[in-house]
CSV table of C-alpha atoms and ligand atoms in Angstrom, one decimal:
chain,number,residue,atom,x,y,z
A,11,MET,CA,-120.3,-139.2,-66.8
A,12,LYS,CA,-116.8,-141.6,-68.0
A,13,LYS,CA,-118.0,-144.8,-69.1
A,14,GLU,CA,-116.1,-147.7,-67.5
A,15,ASN,CA,-114.5,-150.2,-69.9
A,16,ASN,CA,-115.5,-153.3,-68.8
A,17,ASN,CA,-114.0,-155.4,-71.6
A,18,LEU,CA,-111.8,-157.5,-70.4
A,19,LYS,CA,-109.7,-157.9,-73.7
A,20,SER,CA,-108.8,-154.7,-74.0
A,21,PRO,CA,-106.1,-154.2,-75.8
A,22,MET,CA,-104.6,-151.5,-73.7
A,23,LYS,CA,-105.1,-153.6,-70.2
A,24,GLU,CA,-103.4,-156.9,-72.3
A,25,ILE,CA,-100.2,-154.6,-72.7
A,26,LEU,CA,-101.1,-153.3,-69.3
A,27,ILE,CA,-100.9,-156.7,-67.9
A,28,SER,CA,-97.7,-158.0,-69.8
A,29,SER,CA,-96.3,-154.7,-68.5
A,30,LEU,CA,-96.1,-155.6,-65.0
A,31,ALA,CA,-93.6,-158.4,-65.6
A,32,TYR,CA,-91.4,-155.3,-65.6
A,33,SER,CA,-90.7,-153.4,-62.1
A,34,LEU,CA,-91.6,-150.0,-62.7
A,35,PRO,CA,-94.7,-150.5,-63.7
A,36,ARG,CA,-95.5,-152.8,-61.3
A,37,LYS,CA,-94.2,-150.6,-58.4
A,38,PHE,CA,-96.5,-148.2,-59.5
A,39,LEU,CA,-99.7,-150.0,-59.9
A,40,MET,CA,-99.2,-151.8,-56.6
A,41,ASN,CA,-98.4,-148.1,-55.0
A,42,ARG,CA,-102.3,-147.6,-56.9
A,43,ILE,CA,-103.9,-150.7,-55.3
A,44,GLN,CA,-102.2,-150.2,-51.6
A,45,LYS,CA,-104.0,-147.0,-51.2
A,46,LYS,CA,-107.2,-149.0,-53.2
A,47,LEU,CA,-106.9,-151.3,-50.4
A,48,TYR,CA,-106.4,-148.8,-47.4
A,49,LYS,CA,-109.5,-146.8,-48.4
A,50,GLU,CA,-111.6,-150.2,-48.9
A,51,PHE,CA,-110.4,-151.5,-45.8
A,52,LEU,CA,-109.3,-149.3,-43.2
A,53,GLU,CA,-111.5,-145.8,-44.4
A,54,LYS,CA,-114.7,-147.1,-45.9
A,55,ASP,CA,-117.1,-148.4,-43.6
A,56,LYS,CA,-115.5,-147.6,-40.7
A,57,GLU,CA,-118.2,-148.6,-37.9
A,58,LYS,CA,-119.3,-151.4,-39.9
A,59,PHE,CA,-116.3,-154.1,-39.4
A,60,PRO,CA,-113.8,-154.1,-35.6
A,61,ARG,CA,-110.8,-152.0,-36.3
A,62,LYS,CA,-108.1,-154.9,-36.1
A,63,VAL,CA,-110.3,-157.0,-38.1
A,64,GLN,CA,-109.6,-154.7,-41.4
A,65,GLU,CA,-106.3,-153.8,-40.2
A,66,ASP,CA,-105.3,-157.9,-40.5
A,67,LYS,CA,-107.3,-158.2,-43.9
A,68,PHE,CA,-105.2,-154.8,-45.6
A,69,TYR,CA,-102.0,-156.4,-44.1
A,70,MET,CA,-102.7,-159.8,-45.4
A,71,ALA,CA,-103.9,-158.6,-49.2
A,72,ARG,CA,-100.9,-156.5,-48.9
A,73,ASN,CA,-98.3,-158.7,-48.4
A,74,MET,CA,-99.6,-161.7,-50.8
A,75,MET,CA,-98.8,-158.7,-53.2
A,76,TYR,CA,-95.4,-157.7,-51.8
A,77,ALA,CA,-94.2,-161.8,-52.0
A,78,ILE,CA,-95.5,-162.3,-55.4
A,79,ASP,CA,-93.4,-158.9,-56.8
A,80,ARG,CA,-90.4,-160.2,-54.5
A,81,GLY,CA,-90.7,-163.4,-55.9
A,82,LEU,CA,-90.3,-162.0,-59.9
A,83,ARG,CA,-87.4,-159.9,-59.0
A,84,ARG,CA,-85.5,-163.0,-57.8
A,85,GLY,CA,-86.7,-164.8,-60.7
A,86,GLN,CA,-88.5,-167.0,-58.5
A,87,ILE,CA,-92.1,-166.9,-60.7
A,88,SER,CA,-91.0,-168.2,-63.6
A,89,LYS,CA,-92.6,-165.8,-66.9
A,90,GLU,CA,-95.4,-168.5,-68.0
A,91,VAL,CA,-96.5,-168.7,-64.6
A,92,TRP,CA,-96.6,-165.5,-63.9
A,93,ALA,CA,-98.1,-164.7,-67.6
A,94,LYS,CA,-101.2,-167.3,-66.5
A,95,PHE,CA,-101.4,-166.4,-63.3
A,96,MET,CA,-102.5,-162.8,-64.5
A,97,ASP,CA,-104.9,-164.3,-67.1
A,98,SER,CA,-106.7,-165.3,-64.4
A,99,PHE,CA,-106.2,-163.3,-61.6
A,100,LYS,CA,-106.4,-159.7,-63.5
A,101,ASN,CA,-110.5,-161.2,-64.1
A,102,ILE,CA,-110.5,-159.9,-59.5
A,103,TYR,CA,-108.9,-156.8,-60.1
A,104,TRP,CA,-111.4,-155.8,-63.5
A,105,LYS,CA,-114.5,-156.7,-62.5
A,106,ARG,CA,-117.9,-155.7,-64.9
A,107,THR,CA,-119.6,-154.0,-62.8
A,108,ASP,CA,-122.6,-153.9,-64.5
A,109,LYS,CA,-123.5,-158.3,-63.7
A,110,ILE,CA,-122.4,-156.7,-59.9
A,111,LYS,CA,-125.1,-154.5,-59.5
A,112,ALA,CA,-127.4,-156.5,-61.5
A,113,PHE,CA,-127.1,-158.8,-58.4
A,114,GLN,CA,-127.2,-156.5,-56.0
A,115,GLU,CA,-131.0,-154.6,-57.5
A,116,LYS,CA,-132.0,-158.3,-57.2
A,117,TYR,CA,-131.2,-159.5,-53.7
A,118,GLY,CA,-130.7,-156.6,-51.5
A,119,PHE,CA,-126.7,-157.0,-50.8
A,120,LYS,CA,-123.5,-157.2,-52.7
A,121,PRO,CA,-122.5,-160.6,-53.7
A,122,PRO,CA,-119.2,-162.5,-52.3
A,123,GLY,CA,-116.4,-160.7,-53.7
A,124,PHE,CA,-115.1,-164.9,-53.8
A,125,VAL,CA,-116.7,-168.6,-52.7
A,126,THR,CA,-114.6,-171.2,-50.8
A,127,ILE,CA,-115.7,-175.1,-52.0
A,128,SER,CA,-114.3,-177.8,-49.9
A,129,PRO,CA,-114.6,-180.5,-52.1
A,130,THR,CA,-113.7,-183.4,-50.0
A,131,LYS,CA,-113.3,-183.5,-46.4
A,132,ASN,CA,-110.8,-186.6,-47.3
A,133,CYS,CA,-106.9,-186.0,-46.0
A,134,ASN,CA,-103.7,-187.9,-46.1
A,135,LEU,CA,-102.8,-186.0,-43.0
A,136,GLN,CA,-104.5,-186.2,-39.7
A,137,CYS,CA,-103.8,-183.3,-37.7
A,138,ILE,CA,-104.6,-183.0,-34.0
A,139,GLY,CA,-107.8,-180.6,-34.1
A,140,CYS,CA,-108.3,-180.7,-37.8
A,141,TYR,CA,-110.9,-177.6,-38.8
A,142,ALA,CA,-112.2,-179.5,-40.7
A,143,ASN,CA,-112.7,-182.8,-39.1
A,144,SER,CA,-111.0,-184.4,-42.6
A,145,PHE,CA,-109.6,-187.9,-42.5
A,146,ARG,CA,-107.8,-190.6,-44.1
A,147,THR,CA,-110.8,-192.6,-44.6
A,148,SER,CA,-113.1,-190.3,-44.9
A,149,ARG,CA,-115.2,-190.5,-48.3
A,150,GLU,CA,-117.4,-187.0,-48.2
A,151,ARG,CA,-117.5,-185.7,-51.1
A,152,LEU,CA,-119.4,-183.2,-53.5
A,153,ASP,CA,-119.4,-184.4,-57.3
A,154,PHE,CA,-117.7,-182.4,-59.3
A,155,GLU,CA,-120.1,-182.0,-62.0
A,156,ILE,CA,-121.1,-179.6,-58.5
A,157,VAL,CA,-118.0,-178.2,-58.2
A,158,THR,CA,-117.7,-177.3,-61.7
A,159,ARG,CA,-121.4,-175.5,-61.2
A,160,VAL,CA,-120.5,-173.6,-58.7
A,161,VAL,CA,-117.4,-172.2,-60.4
A,162,ARG,CA,-119.1,-171.5,-63.3
A,163,GLU,CA,-122.2,-169.6,-62.0
A,164,GLN,CA,-120.1,-167.7,-59.4
A,165,LYS,CA,-118.9,-166.0,-62.8
A,166,GLU,CA,-122.6,-166.3,-64.4
A,167,LEU,CA,-124.3,-164.4,-61.9
A,168,TRP,CA,-121.7,-161.9,-60.4
A,169,ASN,CA,-118.9,-161.9,-62.2
A,170,SER,CA,-116.5,-163.5,-59.4
A,171,HIS,CA,-113.3,-165.1,-60.8
A,172,PHE,CA,-112.0,-165.6,-57.4
A,173,THR,CA,-112.2,-169.4,-55.7
A,174,VAL,CA,-111.0,-170.5,-52.9
A,175,ILE,CA,-110.6,-173.8,-52.6
A,176,SER,CA,-110.1,-175.4,-48.7
A,177,GLY,CA,-110.1,-178.7,-47.0
A,178,GLY,CA,-109.8,-181.8,-46.4
A,179,GLU,CA,-106.9,-181.6,-49.0
A,180,PRO,CA,-107.7,-180.9,-51.9
A,181,LEU,CA,-104.8,-183.0,-53.9
A,182,VAL,CA,-106.7,-186.2,-53.3
A,183,TYR,CA,-109.6,-185.0,-54.7
A,184,LYS,CA,-111.5,-187.1,-57.6
A,185,SER,CA,-114.3,-187.5,-58.5
A,186,GLN,CA,-115.8,-188.7,-61.4
A,187,ASP,CA,-112.7,-189.0,-62.9
A,188,LYS,CA,-111.2,-185.6,-62.3
A,189,THR,CA,-109.4,-183.3,-59.9
A,190,ILE,CA,-108.7,-179.9,-59.0
A,191,PHE,CA,-106.5,-180.0,-61.9
A,192,ASP,CA,-109.3,-179.9,-64.6
A,193,LEU,CA,-111.1,-178.0,-62.0
A,194,ALA,CA,-108.6,-175.5,-63.0
A,195,ARG,CA,-109.0,-176.2,-66.7
A,196,GLU,CA,-111.8,-175.8,-67.0
A,197,HIS,CA,-111.9,-172.7,-65.8
A,198,SER,CA,-108.6,-170.8,-66.5
A,199,ASP,CA,-110.2,-167.3,-66.2
A,200,THR,CA,-110.7,-167.8,-62.5
A,201,PHE,CA,-108.2,-167.8,-59.9
A,202,PHE,CA,-108.1,-170.1,-57.5
A,203,LEU,CA,-106.1,-170.1,-54.3
A,204,MET,CA,-105.8,-173.8,-52.9
A,205,TYR,CA,-105.2,-174.3,-49.4
A,206,THR,CA,-103.0,-177.5,-49.1
A,207,ASN,CA,-100.9,-179.4,-46.7
A,208,GLY,CA,-97.8,-179.3,-49.3
A,209,THR,CA,-97.0,-183.1,-48.4
A,210,LEU,CA,-98.1,-184.4,-52.0
A,211,ILE,CA,-96.1,-181.3,-54.1
A,212,ASN,CA,-94.1,-183.5,-55.7
A,213,GLU,CA,-91.7,-182.5,-58.7
A,214,GLU,CA,-94.6,-183.9,-60.8
A,215,VAL,CA,-97.7,-182.1,-59.0
A,216,ALA,CA,-95.3,-178.7,-59.5
A,217,GLN,CA,-95.0,-179.5,-62.8
A,218,LYS,CA,-98.8,-179.6,-63.0
A,219,VAL,CA,-99.7,-176.3,-60.8
A,220,ALA,CA,-97.3,-174.8,-63.3
A,221,GLU,CA,-98.9,-175.6,-66.4
A,222,VAL,CA,-102.0,-174.6,-65.3
A,223,GLY,CA,-101.4,-171.5,-64.1
A,224,ASN,CA,-104.7,-170.5,-62.1
A,225,ILE,CA,-103.7,-172.1,-58.6
A,226,THR,CA,-101.1,-170.5,-56.2
A,227,PRO,CA,-101.1,-173.2,-53.7
A,228,ALA,CA,-100.9,-171.4,-50.2
A,229,ILE,CA,-99.0,-174.4,-47.4
A,230,SER,CA,-99.9,-174.4,-44.2
A,231,VAL,CA,-97.4,-174.8,-42.1
A,232,GLU,CA,-97.3,-175.0,-37.7
A,233,GLY,CA,-94.2,-173.7,-37.3
A,234,PHE,CA,-90.9,-174.9,-36.7
A,235,GLU,CA,-90.5,-179.1,-37.4
A,236,GLU,CA,-91.3,-180.0,-34.1
A,237,GLU,CA,-94.3,-177.8,-34.0
A,238,THR,CA,-95.4,-179.1,-37.1
A,239,ASP,CA,-94.8,-182.4,-36.5
A,240,LYS,CA,-95.7,-182.8,-33.2
A,241,ARG,CA,-99.2,-181.4,-34.9
A,242,SER,CA,-99.5,-183.0,-38.5
A,243,GLY,CA,-97.5,-186.6,-38.3
A,244,LYS,CA,-93.8,-187.1,-38.2
A,245,GLY,CA,-91.4,-186.0,-41.0
A,246,VAL,CA,-94.0,-183.6,-42.3
A,247,HIS,CA,-92.1,-180.5,-41.8
A,248,GLN,CA,-89.0,-181.9,-44.5
A,249,LYS,CA,-91.8,-182.8,-46.9
A,250,ILE,CA,-93.2,-179.1,-46.9
A,251,LEU,CA,-89.9,-177.5,-47.3
A,252,ARG,CA,-89.5,-180.3,-50.1
A,253,ALA,CA,-93.3,-178.6,-51.7
A,254,PHE,CA,-91.5,-175.3,-51.6
A,255,GLU,CA,-88.3,-176.2,-53.3
A,256,ASN,CA,-90.6,-178.0,-56.1
A,257,LEU,CA,-92.5,-175.4,-56.8
A,258,SER,CA,-89.5,-172.7,-56.6
A,259,LYS,CA,-88.0,-174.8,-59.2
A,260,VAL,CA,-90.7,-174.6,-61.6
A,261,GLY,CA,-90.9,-171.2,-60.9
A,262,VAL,CA,-94.7,-171.3,-58.9
A,263,PRO,CA,-95.3,-168.6,-56.0
A,264,TYR,CA,-96.7,-170.1,-52.8
B,329,SF4,S1,-103.8,-181.2,-43.4
B,329,SF4,FE1,-105.7,-179.7,-43.1
B,329,SF4,S2,-107.5,-180.6,-43.4
B,329,SF4,FE2,-105.8,-181.9,-43.5
B,329,SF4,S3,-105.4,-183.1,-41.7
B,329,SF4,FE3,-104.5,-181.5,-41.1
B,329,SF4,S4,-105.9,-179.8,-40.9
B,329,SF4,FE4,-106.5,-181.6,-41.4
């Protein structure tokens, strides 16, 4: 039986990852991933999940992949950010299956692919109908040592290197003198998808996102200026556009 190579530092994998900065090998890998995603979401366990939900998952994952490819082709993602991004992202794709199997044997079900953490309920905005019931004066937050422990344990227990940071607004989070950037630095082998309203991403913050390299901001916009400002407050749409500019300048995908 062919043995799976789970050594994440294998030189062949490192070479393959570096080559993905170029469009031809990237195209090849994207085709492979697309087929894998299709099989995973739309052919496997057909009866288990509603077709529409699975289609949405497939298109979302595929669109993210194409957005990254577009960013690289247009030079909107810097080589440094790409290298750091892949360094953490590769751990999602090339999983060590022994830990996953051990988890499944112990608990009788597959471990989750990722964990979502809301480290704070505090937010600098107060949107109508906020899904997280967040507000400016909220003091509810998790201690940094708890947040970092969750990220560490998802790696140790079932080798998950993908964490979603949700809100409140992650960029206002501060606990035990640590921020979201300290979390990203402490777990440079984890990929963080950070839901943010974007209004705090000035040039300095964008630079920090570029430096850590393993945070991808997912910025919420309600639509055009009228819809966004109506729900989130006057001037928010303009601030979001500035965040896009600031991130583009330092080559960070969003
Ligand atoms: S930005 Fe998000 S977390 Fe903040 S108030 Fe609006 S919906 Fe809630």
